[in-house]
PDB file of C-alpha atoms in Angstrom:
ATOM      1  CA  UNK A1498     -32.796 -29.885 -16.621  1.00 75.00           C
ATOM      2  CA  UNK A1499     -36.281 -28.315 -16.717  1.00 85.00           C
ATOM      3  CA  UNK A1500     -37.822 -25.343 -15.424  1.00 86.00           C
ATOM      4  CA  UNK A1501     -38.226 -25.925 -11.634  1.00 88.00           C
ATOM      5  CA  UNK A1502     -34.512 -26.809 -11.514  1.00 89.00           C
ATOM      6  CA  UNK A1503     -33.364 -24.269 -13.286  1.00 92.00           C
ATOM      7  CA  UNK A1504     -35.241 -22.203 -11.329  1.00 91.00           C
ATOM      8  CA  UNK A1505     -33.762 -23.750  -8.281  1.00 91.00           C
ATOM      9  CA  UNK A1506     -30.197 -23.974  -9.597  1.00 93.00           C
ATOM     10  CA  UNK A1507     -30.361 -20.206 -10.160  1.00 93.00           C
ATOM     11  CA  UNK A1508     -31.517 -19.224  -6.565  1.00 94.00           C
ATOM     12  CA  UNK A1509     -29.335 -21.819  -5.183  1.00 95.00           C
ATOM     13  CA  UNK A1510     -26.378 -20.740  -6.929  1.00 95.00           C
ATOM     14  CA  UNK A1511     -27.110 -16.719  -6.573  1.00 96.00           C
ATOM     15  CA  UNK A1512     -28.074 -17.367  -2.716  1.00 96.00           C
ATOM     16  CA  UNK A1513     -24.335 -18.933  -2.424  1.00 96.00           C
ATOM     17  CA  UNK A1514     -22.210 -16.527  -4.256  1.00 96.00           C
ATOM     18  CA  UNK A1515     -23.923 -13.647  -2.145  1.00 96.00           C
ATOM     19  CA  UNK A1516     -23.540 -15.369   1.169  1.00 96.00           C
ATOM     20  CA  UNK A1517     -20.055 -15.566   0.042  1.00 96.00           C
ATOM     21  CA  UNK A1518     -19.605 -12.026  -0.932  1.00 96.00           C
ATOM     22  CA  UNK A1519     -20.823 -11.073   2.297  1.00 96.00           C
ATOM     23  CA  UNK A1520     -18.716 -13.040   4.264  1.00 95.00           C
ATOM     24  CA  UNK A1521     -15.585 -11.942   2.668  1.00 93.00           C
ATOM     25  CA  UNK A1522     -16.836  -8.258   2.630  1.00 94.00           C
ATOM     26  CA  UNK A1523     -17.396  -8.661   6.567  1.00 93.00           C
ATOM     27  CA  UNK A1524     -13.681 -10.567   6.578  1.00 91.00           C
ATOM     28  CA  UNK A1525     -12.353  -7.148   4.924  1.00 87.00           C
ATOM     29  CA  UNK A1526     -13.909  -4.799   7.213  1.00 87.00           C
ATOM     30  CA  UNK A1527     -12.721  -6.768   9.792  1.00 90.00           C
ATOM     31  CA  UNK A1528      -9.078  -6.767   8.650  1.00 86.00           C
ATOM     32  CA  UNK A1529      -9.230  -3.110   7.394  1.00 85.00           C
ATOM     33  CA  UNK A1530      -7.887  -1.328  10.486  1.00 86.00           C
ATOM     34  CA  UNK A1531      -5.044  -3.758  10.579  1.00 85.00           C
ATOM     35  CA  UNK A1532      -4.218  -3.628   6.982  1.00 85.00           C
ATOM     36  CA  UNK A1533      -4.410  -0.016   7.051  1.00 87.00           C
ATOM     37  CA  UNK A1534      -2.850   1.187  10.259  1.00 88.00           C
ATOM     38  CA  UNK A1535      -5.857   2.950  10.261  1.00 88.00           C
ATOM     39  CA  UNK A1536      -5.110   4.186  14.345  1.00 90.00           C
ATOM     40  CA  UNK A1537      -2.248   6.059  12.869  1.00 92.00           C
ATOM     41  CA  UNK A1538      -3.776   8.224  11.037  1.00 94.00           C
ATOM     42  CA  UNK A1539      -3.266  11.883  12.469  1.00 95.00           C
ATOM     43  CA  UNK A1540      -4.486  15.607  11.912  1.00 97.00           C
ATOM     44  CA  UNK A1541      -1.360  16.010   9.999  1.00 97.00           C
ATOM     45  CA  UNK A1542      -2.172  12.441   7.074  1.00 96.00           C
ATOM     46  CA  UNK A1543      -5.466  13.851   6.858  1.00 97.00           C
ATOM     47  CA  UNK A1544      -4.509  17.299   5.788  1.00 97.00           C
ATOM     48  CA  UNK A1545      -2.014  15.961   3.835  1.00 97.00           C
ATOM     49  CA  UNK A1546      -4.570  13.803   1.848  1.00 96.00           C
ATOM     50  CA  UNK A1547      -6.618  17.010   1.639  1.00 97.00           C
ATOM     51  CA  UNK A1548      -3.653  18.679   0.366  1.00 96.00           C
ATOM     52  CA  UNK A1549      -2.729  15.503  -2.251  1.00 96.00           C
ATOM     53  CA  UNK A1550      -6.602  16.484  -3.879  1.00 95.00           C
ATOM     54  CA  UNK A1551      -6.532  20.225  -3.902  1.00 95.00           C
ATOM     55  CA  UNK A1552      -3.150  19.842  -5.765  1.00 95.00           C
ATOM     56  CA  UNK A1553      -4.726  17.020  -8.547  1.00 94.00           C
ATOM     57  CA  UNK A1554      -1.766  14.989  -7.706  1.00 94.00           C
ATOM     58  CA  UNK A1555      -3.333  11.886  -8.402  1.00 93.00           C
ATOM     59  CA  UNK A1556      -3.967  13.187 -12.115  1.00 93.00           C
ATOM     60  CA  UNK A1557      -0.190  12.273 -12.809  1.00 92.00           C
ATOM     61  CA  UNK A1558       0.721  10.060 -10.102  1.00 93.00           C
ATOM     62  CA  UNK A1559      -0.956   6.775  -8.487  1.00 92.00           C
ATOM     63  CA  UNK A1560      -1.528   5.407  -5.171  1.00 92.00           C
ATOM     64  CA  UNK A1561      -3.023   1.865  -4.481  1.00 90.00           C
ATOM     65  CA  UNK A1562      -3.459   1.651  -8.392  1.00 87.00           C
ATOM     66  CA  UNK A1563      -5.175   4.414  -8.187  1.00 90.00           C
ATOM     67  CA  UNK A1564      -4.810   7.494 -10.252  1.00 90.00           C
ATOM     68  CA  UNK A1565      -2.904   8.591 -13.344  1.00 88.00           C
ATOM     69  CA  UNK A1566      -0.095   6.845 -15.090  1.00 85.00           C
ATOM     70  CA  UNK A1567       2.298   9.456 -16.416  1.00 86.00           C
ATOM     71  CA  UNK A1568       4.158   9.922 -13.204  1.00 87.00           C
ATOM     72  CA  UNK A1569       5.643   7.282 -11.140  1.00 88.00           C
ATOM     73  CA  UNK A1570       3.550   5.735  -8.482  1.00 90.00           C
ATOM     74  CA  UNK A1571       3.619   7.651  -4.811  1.00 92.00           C
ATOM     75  CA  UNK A1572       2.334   4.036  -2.871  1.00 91.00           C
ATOM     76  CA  UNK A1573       5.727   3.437  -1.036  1.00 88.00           C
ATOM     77  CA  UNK A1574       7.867   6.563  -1.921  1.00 90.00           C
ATOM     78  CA  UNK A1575       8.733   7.704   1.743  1.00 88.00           C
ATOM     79  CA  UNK A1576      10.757   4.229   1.607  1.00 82.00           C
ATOM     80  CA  UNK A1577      12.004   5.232  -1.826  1.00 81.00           C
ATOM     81  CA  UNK A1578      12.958   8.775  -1.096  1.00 83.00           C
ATOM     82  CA  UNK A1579      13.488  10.171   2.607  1.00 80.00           C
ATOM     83  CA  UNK A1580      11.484  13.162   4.107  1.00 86.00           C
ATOM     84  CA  UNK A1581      14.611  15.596   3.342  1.00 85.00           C
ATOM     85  CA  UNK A1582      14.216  14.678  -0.422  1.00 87.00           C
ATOM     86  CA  UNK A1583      10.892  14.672  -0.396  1.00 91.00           C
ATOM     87  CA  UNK A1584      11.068  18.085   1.175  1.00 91.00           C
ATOM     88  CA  UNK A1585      13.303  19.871  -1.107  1.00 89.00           C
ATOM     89  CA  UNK A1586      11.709  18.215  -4.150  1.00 90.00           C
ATOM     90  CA  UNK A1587       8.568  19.877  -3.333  1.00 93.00           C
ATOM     91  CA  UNK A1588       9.709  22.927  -2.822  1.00 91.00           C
ATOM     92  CA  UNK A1589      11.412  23.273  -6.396  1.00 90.00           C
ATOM     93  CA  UNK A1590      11.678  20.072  -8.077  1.00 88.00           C
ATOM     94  CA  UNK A1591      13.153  21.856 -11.341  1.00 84.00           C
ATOM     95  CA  UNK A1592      16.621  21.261  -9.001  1.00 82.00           C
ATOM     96  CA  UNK A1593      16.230  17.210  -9.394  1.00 81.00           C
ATOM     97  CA  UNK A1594      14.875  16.950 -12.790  1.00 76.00           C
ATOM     98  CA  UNK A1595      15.495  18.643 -16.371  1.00 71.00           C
ATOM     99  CA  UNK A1596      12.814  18.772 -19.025  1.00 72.00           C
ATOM    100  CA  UNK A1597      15.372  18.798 -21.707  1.00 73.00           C
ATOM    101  CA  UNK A1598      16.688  15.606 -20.641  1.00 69.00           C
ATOM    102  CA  UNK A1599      14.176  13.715 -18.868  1.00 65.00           C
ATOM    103  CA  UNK A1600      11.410  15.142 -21.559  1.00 70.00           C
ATOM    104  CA  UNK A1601       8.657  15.773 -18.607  1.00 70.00           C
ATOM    105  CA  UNK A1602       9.311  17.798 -15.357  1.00 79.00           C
ATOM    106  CA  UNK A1603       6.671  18.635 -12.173  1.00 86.00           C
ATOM    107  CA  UNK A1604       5.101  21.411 -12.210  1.00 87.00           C
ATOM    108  CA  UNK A1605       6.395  23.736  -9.159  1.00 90.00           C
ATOM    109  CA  UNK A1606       3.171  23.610  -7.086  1.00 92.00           C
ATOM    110  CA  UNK A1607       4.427  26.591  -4.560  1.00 93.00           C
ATOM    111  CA  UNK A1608       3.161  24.423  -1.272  1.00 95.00           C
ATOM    112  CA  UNK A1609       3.674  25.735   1.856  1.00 96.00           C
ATOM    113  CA  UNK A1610       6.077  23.968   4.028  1.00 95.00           C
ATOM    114  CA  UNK A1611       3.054  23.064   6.390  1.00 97.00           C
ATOM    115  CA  UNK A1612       1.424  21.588   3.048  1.00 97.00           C
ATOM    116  CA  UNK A1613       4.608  20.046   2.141  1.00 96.00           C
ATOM    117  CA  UNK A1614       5.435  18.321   5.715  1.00 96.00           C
ATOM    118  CA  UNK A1615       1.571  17.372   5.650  1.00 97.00           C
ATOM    119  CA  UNK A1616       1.771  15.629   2.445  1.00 97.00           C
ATOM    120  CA  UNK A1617       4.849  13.323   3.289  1.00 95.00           C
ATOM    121  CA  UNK A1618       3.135  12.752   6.371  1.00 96.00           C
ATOM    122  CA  UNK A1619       0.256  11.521   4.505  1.00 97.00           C
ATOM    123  CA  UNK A1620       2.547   9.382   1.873  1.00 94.00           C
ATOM    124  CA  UNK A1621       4.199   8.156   4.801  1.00 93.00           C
ATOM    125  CA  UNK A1622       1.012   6.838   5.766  1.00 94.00           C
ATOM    126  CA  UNK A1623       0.157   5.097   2.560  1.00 94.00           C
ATOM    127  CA  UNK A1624       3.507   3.375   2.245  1.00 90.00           C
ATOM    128  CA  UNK A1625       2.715   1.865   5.619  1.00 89.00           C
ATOM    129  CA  UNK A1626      -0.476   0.252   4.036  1.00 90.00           C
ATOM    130  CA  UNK A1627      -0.220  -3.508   3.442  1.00 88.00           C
ATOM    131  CA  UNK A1628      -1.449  -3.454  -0.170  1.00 83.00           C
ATOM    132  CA  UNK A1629      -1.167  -7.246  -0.732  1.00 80.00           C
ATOM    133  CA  UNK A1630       1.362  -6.355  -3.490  1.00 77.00           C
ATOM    134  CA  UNK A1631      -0.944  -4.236  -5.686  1.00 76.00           C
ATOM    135  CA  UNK A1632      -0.811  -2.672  -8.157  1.00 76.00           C
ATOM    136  CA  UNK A1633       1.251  -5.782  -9.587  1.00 73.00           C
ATOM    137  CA  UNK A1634       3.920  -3.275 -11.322  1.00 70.00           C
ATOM    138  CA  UNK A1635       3.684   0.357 -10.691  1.00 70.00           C
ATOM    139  CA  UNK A1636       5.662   3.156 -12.626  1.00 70.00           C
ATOM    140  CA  UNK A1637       8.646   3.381 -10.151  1.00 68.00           C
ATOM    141  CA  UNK A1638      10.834   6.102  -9.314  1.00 72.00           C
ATOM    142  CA  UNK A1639      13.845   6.326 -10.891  1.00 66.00           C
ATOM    143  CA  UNK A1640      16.376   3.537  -9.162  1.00 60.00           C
ATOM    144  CA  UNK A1641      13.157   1.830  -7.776  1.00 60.00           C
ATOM    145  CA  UNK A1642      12.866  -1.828  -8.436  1.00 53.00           C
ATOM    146  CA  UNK A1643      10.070  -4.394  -7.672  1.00 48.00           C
ATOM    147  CA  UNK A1644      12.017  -7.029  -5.415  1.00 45.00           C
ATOM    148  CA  UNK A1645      13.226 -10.026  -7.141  1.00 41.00           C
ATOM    149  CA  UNK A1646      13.602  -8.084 -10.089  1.00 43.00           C
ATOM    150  CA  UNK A1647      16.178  -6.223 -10.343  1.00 44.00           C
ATOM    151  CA  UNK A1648      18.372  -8.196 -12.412  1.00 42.00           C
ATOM    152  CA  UNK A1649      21.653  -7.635 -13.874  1.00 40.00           C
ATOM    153  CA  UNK A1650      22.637  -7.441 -18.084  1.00 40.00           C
ATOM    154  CA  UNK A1651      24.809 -10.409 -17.754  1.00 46.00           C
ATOM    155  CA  UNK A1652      21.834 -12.176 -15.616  1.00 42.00           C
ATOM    156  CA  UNK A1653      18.894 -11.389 -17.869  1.00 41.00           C
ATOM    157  CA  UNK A1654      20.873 -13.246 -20.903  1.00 47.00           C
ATOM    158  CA  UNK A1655      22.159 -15.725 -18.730  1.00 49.00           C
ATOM    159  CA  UNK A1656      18.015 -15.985 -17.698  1.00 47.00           C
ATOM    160  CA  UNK A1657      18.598 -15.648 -14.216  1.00 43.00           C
ATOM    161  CA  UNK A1658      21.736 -15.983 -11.150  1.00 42.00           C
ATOM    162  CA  UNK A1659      23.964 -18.512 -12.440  1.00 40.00           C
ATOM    163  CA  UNK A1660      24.138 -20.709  -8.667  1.00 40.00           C
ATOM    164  CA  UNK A1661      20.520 -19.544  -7.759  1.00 42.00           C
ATOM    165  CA  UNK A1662      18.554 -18.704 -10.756  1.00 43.00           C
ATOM    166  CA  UNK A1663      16.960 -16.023  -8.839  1.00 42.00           C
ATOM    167  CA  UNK A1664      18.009 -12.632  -9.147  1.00 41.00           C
ATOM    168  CA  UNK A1665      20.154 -10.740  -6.486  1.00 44.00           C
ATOM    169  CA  UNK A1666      16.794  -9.206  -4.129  1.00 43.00           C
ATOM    170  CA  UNK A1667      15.484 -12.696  -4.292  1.00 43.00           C
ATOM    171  CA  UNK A1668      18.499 -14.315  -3.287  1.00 51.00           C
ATOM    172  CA  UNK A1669      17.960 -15.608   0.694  1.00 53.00           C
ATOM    173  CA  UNK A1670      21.064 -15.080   2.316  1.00 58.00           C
ATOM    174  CA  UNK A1671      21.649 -16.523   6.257  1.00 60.00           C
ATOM    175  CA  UNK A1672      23.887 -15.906   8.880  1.00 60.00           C
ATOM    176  CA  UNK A1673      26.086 -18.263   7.244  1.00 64.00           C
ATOM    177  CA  UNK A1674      26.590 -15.985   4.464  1.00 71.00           C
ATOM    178  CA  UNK A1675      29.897 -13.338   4.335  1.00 85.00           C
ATOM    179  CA  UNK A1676      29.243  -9.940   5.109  1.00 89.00           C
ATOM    180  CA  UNK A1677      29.480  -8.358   1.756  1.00 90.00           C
ATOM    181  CA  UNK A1678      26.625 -11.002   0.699  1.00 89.00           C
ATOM    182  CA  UNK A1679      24.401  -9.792   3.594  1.00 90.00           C
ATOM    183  CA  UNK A1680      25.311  -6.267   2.822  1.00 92.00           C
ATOM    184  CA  UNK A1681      23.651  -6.337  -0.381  1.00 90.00           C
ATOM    185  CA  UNK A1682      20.714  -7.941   0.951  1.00 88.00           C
ATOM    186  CA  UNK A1683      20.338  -4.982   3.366  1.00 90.00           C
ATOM    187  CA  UNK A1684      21.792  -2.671   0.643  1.00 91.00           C
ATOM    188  CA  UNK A1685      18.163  -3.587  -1.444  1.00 84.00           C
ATOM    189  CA  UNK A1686      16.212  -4.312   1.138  1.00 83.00           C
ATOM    190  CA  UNK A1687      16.642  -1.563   3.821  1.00 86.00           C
ATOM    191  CA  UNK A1688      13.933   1.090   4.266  1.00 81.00           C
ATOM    192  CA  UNK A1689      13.974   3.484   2.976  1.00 81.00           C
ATOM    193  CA  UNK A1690      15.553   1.302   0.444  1.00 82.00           C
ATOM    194  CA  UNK A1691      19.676   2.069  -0.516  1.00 89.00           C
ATOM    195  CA  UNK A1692      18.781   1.264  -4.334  1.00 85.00           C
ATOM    196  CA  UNK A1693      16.645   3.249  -5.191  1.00 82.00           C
ATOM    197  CA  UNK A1694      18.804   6.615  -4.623  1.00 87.00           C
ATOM    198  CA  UNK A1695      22.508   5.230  -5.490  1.00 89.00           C
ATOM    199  CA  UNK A1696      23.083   3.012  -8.303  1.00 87.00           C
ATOM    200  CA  UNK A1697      26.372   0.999  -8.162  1.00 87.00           C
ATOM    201  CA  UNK A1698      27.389   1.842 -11.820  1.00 85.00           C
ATOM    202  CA  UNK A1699      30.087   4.480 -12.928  1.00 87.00           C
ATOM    203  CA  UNK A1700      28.393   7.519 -14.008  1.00 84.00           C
ATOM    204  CA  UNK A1701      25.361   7.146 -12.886  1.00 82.00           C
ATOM    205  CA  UNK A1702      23.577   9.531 -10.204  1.00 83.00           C
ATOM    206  CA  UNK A1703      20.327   8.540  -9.279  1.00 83.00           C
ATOM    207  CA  UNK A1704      18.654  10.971  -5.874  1.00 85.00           C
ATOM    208  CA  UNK A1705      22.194  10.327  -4.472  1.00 89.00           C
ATOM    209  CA  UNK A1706      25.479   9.958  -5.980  1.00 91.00           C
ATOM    210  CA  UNK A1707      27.071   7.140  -7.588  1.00 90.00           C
ATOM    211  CA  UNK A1708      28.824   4.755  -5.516  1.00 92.00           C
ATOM    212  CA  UNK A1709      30.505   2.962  -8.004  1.00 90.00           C
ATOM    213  CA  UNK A1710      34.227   2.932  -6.754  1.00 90.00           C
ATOM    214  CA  UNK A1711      33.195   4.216  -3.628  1.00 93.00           C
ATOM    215  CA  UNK A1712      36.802   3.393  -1.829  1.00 93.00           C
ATOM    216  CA  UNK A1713      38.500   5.587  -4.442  1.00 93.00           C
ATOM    217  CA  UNK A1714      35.953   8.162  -3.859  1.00 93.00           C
ATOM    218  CA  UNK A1715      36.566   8.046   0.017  1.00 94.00           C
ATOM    219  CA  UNK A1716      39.959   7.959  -0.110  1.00 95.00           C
ATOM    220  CA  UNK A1717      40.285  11.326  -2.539  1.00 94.00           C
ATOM    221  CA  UNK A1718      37.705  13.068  -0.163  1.00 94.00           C
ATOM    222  CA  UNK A1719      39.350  12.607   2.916  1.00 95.00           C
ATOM    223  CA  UNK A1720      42.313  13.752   1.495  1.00 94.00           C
ATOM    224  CA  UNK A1721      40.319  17.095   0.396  1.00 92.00           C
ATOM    225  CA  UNK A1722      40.695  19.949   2.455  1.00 90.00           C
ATOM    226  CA  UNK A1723      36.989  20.242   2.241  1.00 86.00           C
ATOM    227  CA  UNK A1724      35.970  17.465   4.466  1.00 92.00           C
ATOM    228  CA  UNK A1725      35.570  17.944   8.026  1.00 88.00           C
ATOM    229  CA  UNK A1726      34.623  14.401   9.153  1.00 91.00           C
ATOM    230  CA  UNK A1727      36.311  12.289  11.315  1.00 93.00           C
ATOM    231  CA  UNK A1728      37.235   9.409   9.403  1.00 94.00           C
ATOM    232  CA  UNK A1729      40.908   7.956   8.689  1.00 94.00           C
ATOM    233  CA  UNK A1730      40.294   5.089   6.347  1.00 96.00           C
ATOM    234  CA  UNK A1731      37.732   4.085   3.637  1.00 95.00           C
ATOM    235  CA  UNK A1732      35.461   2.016   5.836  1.00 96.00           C
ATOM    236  CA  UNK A1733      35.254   4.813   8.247  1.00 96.00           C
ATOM    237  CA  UNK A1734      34.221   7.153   5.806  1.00 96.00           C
ATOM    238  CA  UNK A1735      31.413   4.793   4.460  1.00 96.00           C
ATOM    239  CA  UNK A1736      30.607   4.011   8.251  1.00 97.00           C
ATOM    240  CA  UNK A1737      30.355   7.779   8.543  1.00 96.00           C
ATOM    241  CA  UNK A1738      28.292   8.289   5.649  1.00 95.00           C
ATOM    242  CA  UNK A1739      25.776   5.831   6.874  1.00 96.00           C
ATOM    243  CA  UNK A1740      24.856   7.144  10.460  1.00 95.00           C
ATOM    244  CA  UNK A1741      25.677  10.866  10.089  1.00 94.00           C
ATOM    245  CA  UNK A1742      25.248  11.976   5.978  1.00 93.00           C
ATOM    246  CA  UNK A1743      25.609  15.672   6.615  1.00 93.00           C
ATOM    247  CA  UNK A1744      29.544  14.396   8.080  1.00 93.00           C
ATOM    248  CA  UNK A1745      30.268  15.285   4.455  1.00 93.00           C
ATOM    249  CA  UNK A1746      28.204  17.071   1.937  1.00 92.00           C
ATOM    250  CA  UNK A1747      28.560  15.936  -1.937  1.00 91.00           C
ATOM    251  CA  UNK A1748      28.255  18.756  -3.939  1.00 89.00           C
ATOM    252  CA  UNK A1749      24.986  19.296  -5.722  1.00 85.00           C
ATOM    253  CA  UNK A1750      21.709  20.984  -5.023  1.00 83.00           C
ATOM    254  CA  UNK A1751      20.255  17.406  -5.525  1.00 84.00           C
ATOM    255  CA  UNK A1752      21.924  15.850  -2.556  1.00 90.00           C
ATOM    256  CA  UNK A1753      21.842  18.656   0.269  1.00 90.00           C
ATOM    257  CA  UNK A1754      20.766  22.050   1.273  1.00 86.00           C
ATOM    258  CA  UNK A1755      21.338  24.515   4.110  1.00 85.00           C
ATOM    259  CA  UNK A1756      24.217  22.008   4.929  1.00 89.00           C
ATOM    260  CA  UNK A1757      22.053  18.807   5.417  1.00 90.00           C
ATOM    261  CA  UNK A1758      22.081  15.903   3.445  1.00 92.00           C
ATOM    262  CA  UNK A1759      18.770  14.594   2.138  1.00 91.00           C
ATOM    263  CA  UNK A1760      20.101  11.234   2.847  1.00 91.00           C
ATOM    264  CA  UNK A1761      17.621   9.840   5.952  1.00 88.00           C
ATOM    265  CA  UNK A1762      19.293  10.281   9.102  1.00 89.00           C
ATOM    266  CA  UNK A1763      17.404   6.680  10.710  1.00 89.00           C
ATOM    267  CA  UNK A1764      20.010   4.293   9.432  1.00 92.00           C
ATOM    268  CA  UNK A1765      21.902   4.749  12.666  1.00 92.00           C
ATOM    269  CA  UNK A1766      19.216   3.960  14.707  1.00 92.00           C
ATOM    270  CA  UNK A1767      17.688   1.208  12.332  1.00 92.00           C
ATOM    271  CA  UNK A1768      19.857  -1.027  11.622  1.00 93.00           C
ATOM    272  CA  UNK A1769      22.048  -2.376  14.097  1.00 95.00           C
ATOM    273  CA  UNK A1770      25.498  -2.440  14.512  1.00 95.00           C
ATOM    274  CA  UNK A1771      26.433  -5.109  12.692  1.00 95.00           C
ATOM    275  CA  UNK A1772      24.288  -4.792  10.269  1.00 94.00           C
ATOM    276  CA  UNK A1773      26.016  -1.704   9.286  1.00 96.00           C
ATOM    277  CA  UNK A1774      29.314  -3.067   9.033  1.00 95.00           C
ATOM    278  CA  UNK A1775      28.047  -5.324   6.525  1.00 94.00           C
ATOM    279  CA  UNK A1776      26.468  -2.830   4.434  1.00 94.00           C
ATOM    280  CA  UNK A1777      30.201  -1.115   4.850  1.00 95.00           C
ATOM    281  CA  UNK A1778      31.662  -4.435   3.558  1.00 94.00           C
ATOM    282  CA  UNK A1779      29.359  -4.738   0.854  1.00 93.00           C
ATOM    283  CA  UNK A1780      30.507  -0.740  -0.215  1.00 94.00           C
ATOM    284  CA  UNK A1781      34.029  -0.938   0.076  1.00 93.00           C
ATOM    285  CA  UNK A1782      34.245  -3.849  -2.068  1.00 91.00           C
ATOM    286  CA  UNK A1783      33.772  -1.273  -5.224  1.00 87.00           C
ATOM    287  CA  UNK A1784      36.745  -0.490  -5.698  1.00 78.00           C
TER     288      UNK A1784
END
């Protein structure tokens, strides 16, 4: 190749990759407002992404990829945590977390509830964002899990489902499945998401309580003077838990205050009915 096609080859090829960076820059802008729900953005996001800056959040925690990495990432908490949670935790999140154990803790920020309901309105916003599945794997709240991932001991040394090979969020399930099948679908894939405030083993308290033996759990609390619900049998109770959590309060300043459960109040109105009753099958099978 000599010099005048070189030459050529060089403005050719430079000429093409910019006309191609400016038609997918032009593609972007154009999909922006979808991608970002960018007509739902209200007085009370943008104060609350004022609010995220003043406070340096994003020097522990990311959003979009964005930020620090010694704090979980904040992209789709609202469907991780529910606004009561979020609520509390902001207002003293020594309650949730101990530095002794968990070797870090927030720093109490003293927000104003304005600041505070501003904020989650703001997250809420971001969570909404179609981010194309970036960053690829963030820092995750505890009981967060990246769908498809979250598989069990016996799976991981088995290298995957035994009849699927995919693990249990992956799985596609159908009408044709039975209800306690489609109940853990829903029980990992509702929003905000089941998973990533109870975990199903003994012991173990993520945001909510355990529900590990659930149906033993429900039977010895509706025999407790202490609860005031309405329900007479363990699927009931479950049932109950689902569409009205302050029904029954488990103890804890992690779970409640002022008598109201930080578990989100929208599953009722969500999910439908019978989606419900298979998240209650899928429950009271822990026995």
């Amino acid at each position: 190749m000599n010099k005048r096609q070189t030459r050529v080859f060089a403005i050719a090829s430079t000429a093409i990759a910019s006309l191609i960076f400016l038609v997918l820059t032009v593609d972007s802008h154009r999909q922006f407002p979808k991608l970002t729900n960018s007509d739902q953005i209200t007085d009370a996001v943008v104060r609350g992404q004022d609010a995220w800056h003043r406070n340096n959040c994003i020097n522990c925690h990311t959003i979009l990829g964005e930020g620090a990495y010694y704090a979980p990432d904040l992209t789709k908490i609202t469907q991780h945590r529910g606004a009561p949670y979020l609520t509390a935790f902001l207002k003293d999140p020594s309650q949730f977390y101990d530095e002794q154990t968990h070797r870090r803790l927030m720093p109490n920020q003293n927000l104003s509830d304005q600041e505070i309901e501003d904020l989650i309105a703001f997250m809420d916003w971001v969570s909404k964002v179609d981010n194309q599945g970036w960053p690829p794997r963030p820092i995750l709240v505890t009981g967060g899990s990246i769908p498809g991932t979250d598989l069990s001991l016996a799976q991981q040394q088995a290298g995957g489902d035994a009849a699927t090979g995919q693990p249990p969020a992956a799985r596609p399930v159908t009408s044709a499945n039975d209800p306690i099948a489609l109940g853990e679908a829903l029980f990992r894939s509702a929003v905000p998401t089941c998973a990533a405030c109870h975990s199903t083993a003994p012991g173990v308290n993520l945001a909510g309580p355990t529900l590990a033996n659930i149906a033993a759990t429900a039977e010895k609390t509706m025999a407790s003077p202490d609860y005031k619900g309405k329900a007479k049998t363990v699927e009931e109770f479950i049932h109950e838990s689902i569409v009205e959590p302050s029904a029954y309060l488990h103890p804890g300043p992690m779970y409640s205050a002022n008598g109201v459960s930080f578990m989100p109040t929208t599953y009722g109105k969500d999910l439908t009915p019978e989606q419900i009753d298979q998240l209650v099958a899928y429950l009271a099978s822990f026995k």
